[in-house]
Coordinates of C-alpha atoms in Angstrom, one line a residue:
Chain A
X6 CA -8.5 -6.0 90.7
X7 CA -11.3 -8.9 90.0
X8 CA -8.7 -11.2 88.5
X9 CA -11.9 -13.1 85.6
X10 CA -10.8 -16.9 84.8
X11 CA -12.1 -18.8 81.8
X12 CA -13.5 -22.3 82.4
X13 CA -15.2 -24.6 79.0
X14 CA -16.2 -27.4 81.1
X15 CA -16.4 -28.5 85.2
X16 CA -12.6 -29.2 85.7
X17 CA -10.8 -26.0 84.3
X18 CA -14.2 -24.1 86.3
X19 CA -12.2 -26.1 89.8
X20 CA -8.8 -25.3 88.0
X21 CA -10.0 -21.9 88.1
X22 CA -11.8 -21.7 92.1
X23 CA -8.8 -24.1 93.5
X24 CA -6.1 -21.3 92.1
X25 CA -7.3 -17.9 93.2
X26 CA -9.7 -16.6 90.6
X27 CA -12.1 -14.0 92.7
X28 CA -15.2 -14.5 89.6
X29 CA -15.3 -18.0 86.4
X30 CA -17.0 -16.3 83.8
X31 CA -18.3 -19.9 81.4
X32 CA -20.9 -20.2 78.6
X33 CA -23.6 -22.3 77.8
X34 CA -23.4 -25.5 75.0
X35 CA -24.8 -23.8 71.8
X36 CA -24.1 -20.5 69.5
X37 CA -25.0 -18.3 72.4
X38 CA -21.3 -17.6 73.5
X39 CA -18.2 -16.6 71.8
X40 CA -16.9 -20.1 72.3
X41 CA -18.9 -22.4 70.5
X42 CA -16.7 -26.2 70.0
X43 CA -17.7 -29.3 70.1
X44 CA -17.4 -31.0 73.9
X45 CA -17.0 -27.3 75.4
X46 CA -19.5 -25.6 78.1
X47 CA -22.3 -25.9 80.0
X48 CA -25.3 -28.3 80.0
X49 CA -27.7 -26.1 82.9
X50 CA -27.8 -28.9 85.2
X51 CA -23.5 -28.7 84.9
X52 CA -24.1 -25.2 85.5
X53 CA -25.7 -25.7 88.3
X54 CA -22.8 -27.5 89.6
X55 CA -20.6 -25.1 88.8
X56 CA -22.5 -22.5 90.3
X57 CA -22.1 -24.5 93.3
X58 CA -18.7 -25.4 93.4
X59 CA -18.0 -21.4 92.9
X60 CA -20.7 -20.1 95.3
X61 CA -19.2 -22.7 98.3
X62 CA -15.6 -21.4 97.6
X63 CA -17.0 -17.7 97.6
X64 CA -16.0 -16.8 94.1
X65 CA -18.8 -15.0 91.3
X66 CA -20.0 -16.8 88.5
X67 CA -20.4 -15.2 84.8
X68 CA -22.1 -16.7 82.1
X69 CA -21.7 -15.2 78.7
X70 CA -24.5 -15.0 76.1
X71 CA -22.3 -13.0 73.6
X72 CA -23.0 -13.4 70.2
X73 CA -25.3 -11.9 68.1
X74 CA -29.0 -13.4 67.7
X75 CA -29.7 -15.0 65.2
X76 CA -33.5 -14.0 64.6
X77 CA -34.6 -17.1 62.8
X78 CA -33.1 -18.5 67.0
X79 CA -33.9 -15.5 69.0
X80 CA -36.0 -18.1 71.0
X81 CA -32.2 -19.9 72.0
X82 CA -30.8 -16.3 73.7
X83 CA -34.2 -15.7 75.3
X84 CA -33.5 -19.1 76.7
X85 CA -29.9 -18.8 77.6
X86 CA -30.9 -15.2 79.6
X87 CA -33.7 -17.4 81.6
X88 CA -31.6 -19.7 82.3
X89 CA -29.3 -17.3 83.9
X90 CA -31.7 -15.6 85.9
X91 CA -33.0 -18.9 87.0
X92 CA -29.6 -19.7 88.2
X93 CA -28.8 -16.0 90.3
X94 CA -25.6 -16.0 87.7
X95 CA -23.0 -12.9 89.3
X96 CA -22.9 -11.4 86.2
X97 CA -24.1 -11.6 82.5
X98 CA -22.3 -10.6 80.1
X99 CA -24.0 -9.5 76.4
X100 CA -23.1 -7.9 73.3
X101 CA -25.8 -7.8 71.5
X102 CA -28.8 -5.4 71.9
X103 CA -31.8 -7.3 71.7
X104 CA -30.3 -9.6 74.4
X105 CA -29.8 -6.8 76.9
X106 CA -32.9 -5.1 76.1
X107 CA -34.8 -8.6 77.2
X108 CA -32.2 -8.7 80.3
X109 CA -32.5 -5.7 81.4
X110 CA -36.7 -5.3 81.1
X111 CA -37.3 -8.6 82.1
X112 CA -34.7 -9.0 84.5
X113 CA -33.6 -5.9 85.7
X114 CA -31.6 -7.0 89.0
X115 CA -29.7 -9.5 87.0
X116 CA -26.0 -8.0 86.9
X117 CA -25.5 -6.9 82.8
X118 CA -21.6 -6.4 81.9
X119 CA -21.2 -5.1 77.9
X120 CA -19.1 -7.8 76.7
X121 CA -15.7 -7.3 74.7
X122 CA -17.9 -8.5 71.1
X123 CA -19.2 -5.6 71.7
X124 CA -17.0 -3.7 70.6
X125 CA -17.7 -0.3 72.6
X126 CA -14.3 1.9 73.1
X127 CA -15.2 4.7 74.6
X128 CA -16.9 6.7 77.1
X129 CA -20.0 7.8 74.2
X130 CA -21.0 4.3 73.3
X131 CA -20.5 3.1 77.4
X132 CA -22.6 5.9 78.5
X133 CA -25.3 4.6 75.9
X134 CA -25.1 1.2 77.1
X135 CA -24.9 2.0 79.9
X136 CA -27.8 4.9 80.0
X137 CA -30.0 2.1 78.0
X138 CA -29.4 -1.2 80.0
X139 CA -27.8 -0.3 83.2
X140 CA -24.2 -2.0 82.7
X141 CA -22.0 -2.4 85.6
X142 CA -18.8 -3.2 83.8
X143 CA -17.5 -3.1 80.7
X144 CA -15.2 -5.3 78.9
X145 CA -12.8 -3.5 76.5
X146 CA -11.6 -4.7 72.8
X147 CA -7.8 -5.2 72.3
X148 CA -7.4 -2.0 70.6
X149 CA -6.6 1.2 73.1
X150 CA -3.1 2.2 74.4
X151 CA -2.3 2.4 77.9
X152 CA -2.7 5.9 78.2
X153 CA -6.0 5.5 76.7
X154 CA -7.1 3.1 78.5
X155 CA -6.1 5.7 81.4
X156 CA -8.5 8.4 79.4
X157 CA -11.0 6.1 79.3
X158 CA -11.7 4.7 82.8
X159 CA -11.5 8.5 84.1
X160 CA -14.5 9.0 81.8
X161 CA -16.2 5.6 82.1
X162 CA -19.5 5.7 83.8
X163 CA -19.4 1.7 84.6
X164 CA -16.4 0.0 85.9
X165 CA -13.6 -1.4 83.1
X166 CA -12.4 -4.8 82.4
X167 CA -9.5 -5.9 80.3
X168 CA -8.0 -8.4 78.6
X169 CA -4.5 -9.1 80.7
X170 CA -3.2 -13.0 79.8
X171 CA -4.4 -15.5 76.7
X172 CA -4.6 -15.6 72.7
X173 CA -4.3 -12.0 71.0
X174 CA -7.3 -11.1 68.7
X175 CA -6.2 -8.0 67.2
X176 CA -9.5 -7.0 65.2
X177 CA -11.6 -5.0 67.2
X178 CA -14.1 -8.2 68.6
X179 CA -17.3 -8.4 67.2
X180 CA -16.5 -6.1 64.0
X181 CA -14.6 -9.0 62.2
X182 CA -15.6 -10.8 60.3
X183 CA -12.5 -12.1 58.5
X184 CA -13.7 -16.1 59.5
X185 CA -17.1 -16.0 58.0
X186 CA -15.1 -14.3 54.9
X187 CA -13.4 -17.7 53.9
X188 CA -15.6 -20.9 56.5
X189 CA -19.0 -19.1 56.8
X190 CA -19.4 -19.0 60.4
X191 CA -17.6 -16.2 63.0
X192 CA -17.8 -14.9 66.8
X193 CA -20.9 -12.9 65.6
X194 CA -22.9 -15.6 64.1
X195 CA -21.8 -19.0 64.9
X196 CA -19.6 -18.3 68.4
X197 CA -16.2 -19.8 66.5
X198 CA -13.2 -17.6 64.2
X199 CA -11.7 -20.2 62.7
X200 CA -13.9 -23.4 63.4
X201 CA -12.4 -26.4 63.4
X202 CA -14.4 -28.2 61.2
X203 CA -12.7 -26.1 59.0
X204 CA -9.5 -26.8 59.5
X205 CA -6.9 -29.2 57.7
X206 CA -3.1 -30.6 58.7
X207 CA -1.6 -31.4 55.2
X208 CA 1.9 -33.2 56.0
X209 CA 4.0 -32.4 52.8
X210 CA 6.6 -34.3 51.6
X211 CA 9.9 -32.6 52.5
X212 CA 8.7 -33.5 56.2
X213 CA 7.2 -29.6 56.8
X214 CA 3.3 -28.6 57.4
X215 CA 0.5 -27.2 55.2
X216 CA -2.3 -25.5 57.1
X217 CA -5.7 -25.1 55.9
X218 CA -8.6 -23.4 56.8
X219 CA -11.4 -24.0 54.9
X220 CA -9.6 -25.3 51.8
X221 CA -7.6 -21.5 51.9
X222 CA -3.7 -22.2 52.5
X223 CA -2.8 -19.9 56.0
X224 CA 0.5 -21.1 56.7
X225 CA 3.1 -23.3 55.2
X226 CA 5.6 -24.4 57.4
X227 CA 8.9 -26.1 57.6
X228 CA 10.0 -29.5 59.3
X229 CA 12.2 -27.4 61.8
X230 CA 8.9 -24.8 62.6
X231 CA 5.8 -25.8 64.6
X232 CA 2.8 -26.4 62.8
X233 CA -0.1 -23.2 64.5
X234 CA -3.5 -23.4 64.4
X235 CA -4.6 -21.6 60.9
X236 CA -6.3 -18.3 62.2
X237 CA -6.8 -16.0 59.1
X238 CA -4.7 -13.1 60.7
X239 CA -1.7 -15.4 62.0
X240 CA -0.8 -16.3 59.0
X241 CA 1.8 -15.7 56.4
X242 CA 0.9 -14.6 53.8
X243 CA 2.3 -12.8 50.2
X244 CA 2.2 -8.6 50.0
X245 CA 3.7 -5.9 47.9
X246 CA 5.8 -3.5 49.6
X247 CA 7.2 -0.3 48.5
X248 CA 10.4 -2.6 48.2
X249 CA 9.4 -5.9 47.4
X250 CA 7.4 -8.5 47.0
X251 CA 7.3 -10.4 50.3
X252 CA 6.2 -13.2 52.5
X253 CA 5.1 -12.8 55.9
X254 CA 2.8 -12.0 58.7
X255 CA 1.5 -9.4 57.1
X256 CA -1.5 -8.7 59.7
X257 CA 0.6 -10.8 63.1
X258 CA 3.0 -13.6 64.9
X259 CA 1.6 -16.0 66.1
X260 CA 1.8 -14.5 69.9
X261 CA -0.4 -14.0 73.2
X262 CA -1.0 -11.0 75.2
X263 CA 0.5 -11.2 78.4
X264 CA 0.5 -8.1 80.5
X265 CA 1.7 -9.5 83.9
X266 CA 4.3 -6.2 84.0
X267 CA 1.4 -3.9 83.9
X268 CA -0.7 -4.6 87.1
X269 CA 0.2 -1.8 89.0
X270 CA -0.4 0.9 86.2
X271 CA -3.1 -1.0 85.3
X272 CA -4.6 -1.6 89.2
X273 CA -3.4 2.3 89.9
X274 CA -5.4 4.0 86.4
X275 CA -8.8 2.4 88.2
X276 CA -9.2 -1.2 86.0
X277 CA -11.8 -2.6 88.1
X278 CA -11.1 -6.6 86.6
X279 CA -8.1 -8.3 84.7
X280 CA -9.3 -11.1 82.9
X281 CA -7.6 -14.5 81.5
X282 CA -8.5 -15.8 77.7
X283 CA -8.7 -19.1 76.9
X284 CA -12.3 -21.2 77.4
X285 CA -10.5 -23.3 75.0
X286 CA -8.3 -24.3 77.0
X287 CA -7.3 -27.5 79.5
X288 CA -7.7 -27.5 82.8
X289 CA -4.0 -28.0 83.5
X290 CA -3.6 -24.1 81.6
X291 CA -6.4 -22.4 83.9
X292 CA -4.8 -24.0 86.7
X293 CA -1.2 -22.6 86.0
X294 CA -2.5 -19.4 85.0
X295 CA -4.6 -18.5 87.6
X296 CA -2.3 -19.4 90.2
X297 CA -0.2 -16.8 88.5
X298 CA -2.0 -14.2 88.7
X299 CA -3.5 -14.7 91.7
X300 CA 0.5 -14.6 93.0
X301 CA 1.0 -11.6 90.7
X302 CA -1.9 -9.3 92.0
X303 CA -1.4 -10.0 95.7
X304 CA 2.3 -9.7 95.4
X305 CA 1.4 -6.1 93.6
X306 CA -1.7 -5.7 96.5
X307 CA 1.1 -6.5 99.2
X308 CA 3.6 -3.5 98.2
X309 CA 3.2 -2.3 94.5
X310 CA 6.1 0.1 94.6
X311 CA 7.9 -3.0 94.4
X312 CA 6.5 -4.8 92.3
X313 CA 8.7 -6.7 89.8
X314 CA 7.2 -9.9 87.7
X315 CA 9.2 -13.1 89.1
X316 CA 11.0 -14.8 86.7
X317 CA 9.6 -17.9 86.7
X318 CA 6.1 -16.2 86.9
X319 CA 7.1 -14.5 82.6
X320 CA 9.0 -18.5 81.9
X321 CA 5.6 -20.1 82.5
X322 CA 4.1 -17.9 81.3
X323 CA 5.4 -18.0 78.0
X324 CA 5.7 -21.8 78.0
X325 CA 1.7 -21.1 78.1
X326 CA 2.0 -18.9 75.2
X327 CA 1.2 -19.0 71.4
X328 CA 4.8 -19.8 69.9
X329 CA 5.5 -19.0 73.1
X330 CA 5.9 -15.4 72.3
X331 CA 4.6 -12.7 74.4
X332 CA 3.6 -9.1 73.8
X333 CA 1.9 -6.1 74.9
X334 CA -0.4 -5.5 72.3
X335 CA -2.2 -2.7 71.6
X336 CA -1.5 -1.3 74.9
X337 CA 2.0 -1.0 74.4
X338 CA 2.2 2.2 71.3
X339 CA 5.0 1.1 69.6
X340 CA 3.1 -2.6 68.7
X341 CA 1.0 -0.7 66.9
Chain B
X28 CA -35.2 0.5 44.6
X29 CA -32.6 3.6 45.6
X30 CA -28.9 3.6 45.2
X31 CA -26.3 4.8 48.0
X32 CA -22.6 5.5 47.0
X33 CA -21.2 4.4 50.3
X34 CA -17.8 6.4 51.9
X35 CA -15.1 6.2 50.3
X36 CA -12.8 3.8 53.3
X37 CA -9.0 5.0 51.1
X38 CA -6.6 7.9 51.2
X39 CA -6.9 9.6 48.2
X40 CA -4.9 12.6 47.6
X41 CA -7.5 15.6 48.1
X42 CA -7.7 16.8 44.5
X43 CA -9.1 13.7 43.5
X44 CA -11.7 13.5 46.2
X45 CA -12.8 16.7 44.7
X46 CA -12.8 15.6 41.1
X47 CA -14.4 12.5 42.2
X48 CA -17.4 13.8 44.2
X49 CA -18.0 16.2 41.1
X50 CA -18.1 13.5 39.0
X51 CA -20.7 12.1 41.7
X52 CA -22.6 14.6 41.2
X53 CA -23.5 14.5 37.9
X54 CA -24.7 10.9 38.3
X55 CA -27.9 9.0 38.5
X56 CA -27.3 7.6 42.4
X57 CA -29.7 8.8 44.8
X58 CA -28.0 9.4 47.9
X59 CA -24.1 9.7 49.0
X60 CA -22.6 9.1 52.2
X61 CA -19.6 11.3 52.6
X62 CA -16.7 12.0 55.4
X63 CA -13.2 10.0 57.2
X64 CA -14.1 6.5 58.5
X65 CA -11.2 4.8 58.3
X66 CA -8.7 6.2 60.0
X67 CA -8.7 9.8 61.9
X68 CA -5.2 10.8 60.7
X69 CA -6.4 11.1 57.4
X70 CA -6.7 14.6 57.2
X71 CA -6.3 15.5 53.7
X72 CA -10.4 17.0 53.6
X73 CA -11.0 18.9 56.8
X74 CA -14.9 19.1 58.2
X75 CA -16.1 22.5 56.4
X76 CA -14.1 20.4 53.0
X77 CA -16.8 17.6 53.7
X78 CA -19.7 20.2 54.5
X79 CA -19.0 22.0 50.9
X80 CA -18.8 18.0 49.0
X81 CA -22.2 17.7 50.9
X82 CA -23.6 21.2 49.9
X83 CA -22.3 20.4 46.0
X84 CA -24.9 17.3 45.9
X85 CA -27.2 18.9 47.9
X86 CA -27.3 21.4 44.7
X87 CA -27.0 18.6 42.6
X88 CA -30.0 16.5 43.2
X89 CA -28.5 13.6 45.9
X90 CA -29.5 13.2 49.8
X91 CA -27.0 13.2 51.2
X92 CA -25.0 11.2 54.4
X93 CA -22.5 12.4 56.3
X94 CA -21.0 9.2 58.1
X95 CA -18.8 9.1 61.5
X96 CA -15.2 7.1 62.1
X97 CA -15.7 3.9 62.6
X98 CA -13.2 2.4 65.5
X99 CA -12.8 5.3 67.6
X100 CA -9.1 5.4 70.5
X101 CA -9.0 8.8 71.3
X102 CA -10.9 11.3 72.9
X103 CA -10.2 13.4 70.0
X104 CA -11.5 10.9 67.7
X105 CA -14.7 10.9 70.2
X106 CA -14.5 15.0 69.4
X107 CA -14.9 14.3 65.9
X108 CA -17.2 12.4 65.9
X109 CA -19.3 14.6 68.1
X110 CA -18.3 17.5 65.6
X111 CA -20.6 15.5 62.9
X112 CA -23.6 14.6 64.8
X113 CA -23.9 18.3 65.7
X114 CA -24.3 19.4 62.4
X115 CA -27.6 21.0 61.8
X116 CA -28.3 20.0 58.0
X117 CA -27.5 16.7 57.3
X118 CA -28.4 13.4 58.4
X119 CA -25.9 11.5 60.3
X120 CA -24.4 7.7 59.6
X121 CA -23.1 6.1 62.5
X122 CA -20.7 3.8 62.4
X123 CA -20.3 3.1 66.1
X124 CA -22.6 3.5 69.1
X125 CA -20.7 6.7 70.4
X126 CA -22.7 8.3 67.3
X127 CA -25.5 6.9 68.1
X128 CA -25.4 8.3 72.0
X129 CA -24.7 11.5 70.5
X130 CA -27.8 11.4 68.1
X131 CA -30.1 10.3 70.0
X132 CA -29.2 12.8 72.8
X133 CA -29.5 15.7 70.3
X134 CA -32.9 14.3 69.3
X135 CA -31.8 13.7 66.1
X136 CA -33.0 11.1 63.7
X137 CA -29.7 8.9 62.6
X138 CA -28.8 5.7 60.0
X139 CA -26.4 3.0 60.7
X140 CA -24.0 1.4 58.5
X141 CA -22.6 -2.0 58.3
X142 CA -20.5 -1.9 61.3
X143 CA -23.0 -1.7 63.4
X144 CA -24.2 -5.4 64.9
X145 CA -28.1 -5.2 63.8
X146 CA -28.9 -9.5 63.6
X147 CA -32.3 -9.4 64.8
X148 CA -35.4 -6.9 64.7
X149 CA -34.7 -6.7 68.6
X150 CA -31.5 -4.7 68.4
X151 CA -33.8 -2.9 65.5
X152 CA -36.9 -1.9 67.9
X153 CA -34.1 -1.2 71.0
X154 CA -32.1 1.7 68.0
X155 CA -35.9 2.6 66.6
X156 CA -36.6 3.8 69.9
X157 CA -33.1 5.7 69.6
X158 CA -34.4 7.4 66.5
X159 CA -33.0 5.1 63.6
X160 CA -34.5 5.6 60.3
X161 CA -32.4 3.2 58.1
X162 CA -30.0 0.3 59.0
X163 CA -27.4 -1.5 56.7
X164 CA -27.5 -5.1 56.6
X165 CA -24.0 -6.3 58.6
X166 CA -21.8 -7.8 55.7
X167 CA -21.6 -11.2 57.4
X168 CA -25.3 -12.0 56.7
X169 CA -27.4 -13.5 53.9
X170 CA -30.4 -13.5 51.6
X171 CA -32.2 -15.8 53.8
X172 CA -31.0 -14.3 57.5
X173 CA -32.2 -10.8 56.0
X174 CA -35.8 -12.6 55.5
X175 CA -35.5 -14.3 59.3
X176 CA -35.0 -10.4 60.2
X177 CA -37.3 -8.6 58.0
X178 CA -40.1 -11.2 59.7
X179 CA -39.4 -10.4 62.9
X180 CA -39.4 -6.7 62.4
X181 CA -42.7 -7.8 60.9
X182 CA -44.0 -8.8 63.9
X183 CA -42.5 -5.9 66.5
X184 CA -44.6 -3.6 63.9
X185 CA -41.9 -2.3 63.0
X186 CA -41.4 -2.4 58.6
X187 CA -43.0 0.0 58.1
X188 CA -40.6 2.1 60.0
X189 CA -37.4 1.3 59.2
X190 CA -35.3 1.8 55.9
X191 CA -33.6 -1.8 55.2
X192 CA -30.2 -1.0 52.7
X193 CA -28.0 -3.8 51.5
X194 CA -23.7 -3.5 50.5
X195 CA -24.2 -5.0 47.0
X196 CA -21.1 -3.9 45.1
X197 CA -17.6 -3.1 46.1
X198 CA -14.7 -4.6 48.3
X199 CA -16.3 -5.2 52.1
X200 CA -14.5 -3.4 54.6
X201 CA -14.5 -7.0 57.3
X202 CA -12.2 -6.2 60.0
X203 CA -11.3 -3.1 62.2
X204 CA -8.0 -2.9 64.5
X205 CA -5.3 -0.5 66.3
X206 CA -2.6 -1.7 63.5
X207 CA -2.1 -0.3 60.9
X208 CA -1.9 -2.8 58.4
X209 CA 0.0 -0.7 55.3
X210 CA 2.2 0.7 57.8
X211 CA 3.4 -2.3 58.8
X212 CA 4.1 -3.8 55.5
X213 CA 6.1 -1.3 54.4
X214 CA 8.3 -1.0 58.1
X215 CA 6.3 1.8 59.5
X216 CA 5.3 2.4 63.0
X217 CA 1.7 3.8 63.2
X218 CA 2.4 6.8 64.5
X219 CA 5.8 7.5 61.4
X220 CA 3.0 6.1 58.9
X221 CA 4.0 8.9 56.6
X222 CA 0.4 8.4 55.2
X223 CA 2.1 5.8 53.1
X224 CA -1.3 4.3 52.3
X225 CA -2.3 7.7 50.1
X226 CA 0.2 5.9 47.3
X227 CA -2.2 2.7 47.6
X228 CA -5.4 4.0 47.0
X229 CA -7.0 1.4 46.5
X230 CA -5.1 -0.7 49.5
X231 CA -2.9 -3.2 49.4
X232 CA -3.7 -7.0 48.0
X233 CA -2.8 -9.7 50.2
X234 CA -2.7 -13.5 49.0
X235 CA -1.8 -16.9 49.9
X236 CA 1.1 -18.7 49.7
X237 CA -0.4 -20.7 46.4
X238 CA -1.8 -17.1 45.0
X239 CA -5.3 -17.2 46.1
X240 CA -6.4 -13.2 46.3
X241 CA -7.5 -13.2 50.1
X242 CA -7.9 -9.9 51.4
X243 CA -6.8 -6.7 50.8
X244 CA -5.4 -4.2 53.5
X245 CA -6.4 -0.4 53.9
X246 CA -5.0 0.8 56.4
X247 CA -6.5 -0.3 60.2
X248 CA -8.7 -2.3 58.3
X249 CA -8.8 -5.6 56.9
X250 CA -11.0 -5.8 53.1
X251 CA -12.3 -8.7 50.9
X252 CA -9.8 -9.3 48.7
X253 CA -12.5 -9.8 45.7
X254 CA -15.4 -6.9 45.1
X255 CA -18.3 -8.2 46.2
X256 CA -21.6 -8.0 43.6
X257 CA -24.7 -9.1 44.1
X258 CA -26.0 -6.2 41.5
X259 CA -28.2 -8.9 39.8
X260 CA -30.3 -9.2 42.5
X261 CA -31.7 -6.0 42.4
X262 CA -35.2 -6.9 41.8
X263 CA -35.3 -10.1 44.6
X264 CA -34.3 -7.0 47.0
X265 CA -37.2 -4.9 46.0
X266 CA -39.7 -8.4 46.5
X267 CA -38.0 -8.5 50.1
X268 CA -38.6 -5.0 51.1
X269 CA -34.6 -3.3 50.5
X270 CA -35.1 0.8 49.9
X271 CA -31.4 0.9 48.8
X272 CA -28.7 -1.1 47.5
X273 CA -25.1 0.4 48.5
X274 CA -22.3 0.7 46.3
X275 CA -18.8 1.7 47.4
X276 CA -17.1 4.4 46.6
X277 CA -13.3 2.9 45.5
X278 CA -13.3 4.0 41.9
X279 CA -14.6 5.5 39.0
X280 CA -15.7 2.7 37.5
X281 CA -18.3 2.5 40.6
X282 CA -20.1 5.5 39.1
X283 CA -20.6 3.6 35.2
X284 CA -21.9 0.3 37.2
X285 CA -24.4 2.5 39.5
X286 CA -25.0 3.9 35.8
X287 CA -25.8 1.0 34.1
X288 CA -27.7 0.0 37.2
X289 CA -30.3 2.6 37.7
X290 CA -31.5 2.0 34.2
X291 CA -32.3 -1.1 34.8
X292 CA -34.1 -0.4 38.0
X293 CA -36.1 2.5 35.7
X294 CA -36.6 0.3 33.3
X295 CA -37.0 -2.4 36.0
X296 CA -35.2 -4.9 33.5
X297 CA -32.9 -7.4 35.6
X298 CA -29.6 -6.5 35.8
X299 CA -27.4 -8.8 33.8
X300 CA -23.6 -8.9 34.8
X301 CA -21.5 -11.5 34.7
X302 CA -18.9 -12.2 38.0
X303 CA -15.1 -11.9 36.8
X304 CA -12.6 -13.1 38.3
X305 CA -12.0 -10.3 40.4
X306 CA -15.2 -10.6 42.2
X307 CA -17.0 -12.6 43.9
X308 CA -21.3 -12.8 45.8
X309 CA -19.8 -12.0 49.7
X310 CA -22.2 -13.3 51.8
X311 CA -25.8 -12.9 50.5
X312 CA -25.7 -16.2 48.8
X313 CA -25.8 -18.0 52.2
X314 CA -22.0 -19.8 53.0
X315 CA -19.0 -18.1 53.0
X316 CA -18.0 -14.6 52.1
X317 CA -15.4 -15.2 49.4
X318 CA -17.7 -17.4 47.2
X319 CA -17.6 -17.0 43.6
X320 CA -20.2 -17.6 40.7
X321 CA -22.6 -16.1 39.1
X322 CA -26.3 -16.8 39.6
X323 CA -28.5 -16.3 37.0
X324 CA -31.2 -13.8 37.4
X325 CA -34.8 -15.6 38.0

């Protein structure tokens, strides 16, 4: 299985390459990619430097142009695709049918991967993208159980890549409008979920902290709790169950996905690549996660039957996780 | 301007569904989308039941559309979608690319629902080549964004070939998950849900700790906390070239609203409806989806 790692900037890219990534994915510095945050991503010049570093180290470079092209800014997406073709990147990761059609007609030799934002969760959808745009690989949304992934690999006309570690999106990616419902900006339109400009942290008199998104109270922390980033799906809200009204993480707790102990199964069933999430994270984070996953994948390759995640790997990954909690997410049926 | 009644997004007891569509058959609504689009476990009505309702509505002069499941996770769900796409009678609304695949392979014309991501006319062109006849603007796009898409469609010579529909009234389905939130709130797993969503026929309201109504939980779906209402913009939409306005089937009240809208359209008069505190403008005016303000008809 290929280890695909994130890079929000050049130091992160070096960290990923130096610590054993097989491929690194980046985005350009605008809303053509789903991690459009201030200070992140690559200009054309930086992308050339990134490409050189990756190529010199025998690592593949993917570019994500995985937001949906806004009609009034169409040329921006065209330009981004042209840039990928000029750079001769190893793959272009896209979600928008219009963008894919443009890429596939103009640059038939450019390898296309269907982004997780494309929301393809079944064989028929994958066949459509394969038939229409000749995609070589698809990244699966984080909604399928391990059994369902296994069934899909058997039917899929293309390679499949799955999320292995990082922030846990609990909604089918590409079809979540929670962020724009509250802030006006979403991954699909602006390349941002819960945009930083809409975030407010408010210290309370009792030492606690309120976190808000565009004025909406997402969570209220006591003085003893560590306040998390106000992502809509991970807030604490008031809901009425059959029994009582309660304040709970009604959608999901702040937690990260960690599938380290699924490596043998994923590899056995024919998954082509595992993806690390986190283009918005620091180079130190990318270095640590890449190194651990490299060691784990190599250990599994050397002796699949005996593979056990080492305690030190799990401890370190746990430290790098949201709220220091990890989960198998949808891969594990009881989570659903 | 035509009116479309979107699919029923909630889980209602079988008889309630039949009673509701009996009333729909007597309403002035032009087009009705039918079928289970939210959760494949909801099987109070089987395929035959839906086809019977479709026939009832067709006999009453309605255009009938069969809608497919939005989020597919298993092969059995894929077969359900295929079965609907293989019906040889009614047009199908694709809510996932799997349906587009089946319909285009069958050489059938189709329409798409709001969960298919169409943000530009180049995407419309691809889908048109596969058989697209009518599309619904994604919920998070504004009037201004629609103008840009339709201008681009004009450049691509698509405008007279495809009809545009705008979600104009109802609780908006905003997100889909592997997890059933209705079950979770009641401390149940998805596999042991006991169809608890039947007890909340309009979903579970979710509020912030400051009691601001934010979302509505409906099984695997997270919906808007406020009911979107932009019916007063029908004349602007018509000028833009919108062919149909969609009202979501969330209660019997929607039929009264539909009838007042339809009489405004017939008389070519503005539709006047002050926004109530439970309502919002959705994304139509730009800004965030939950904005609430009343805009005078120009």
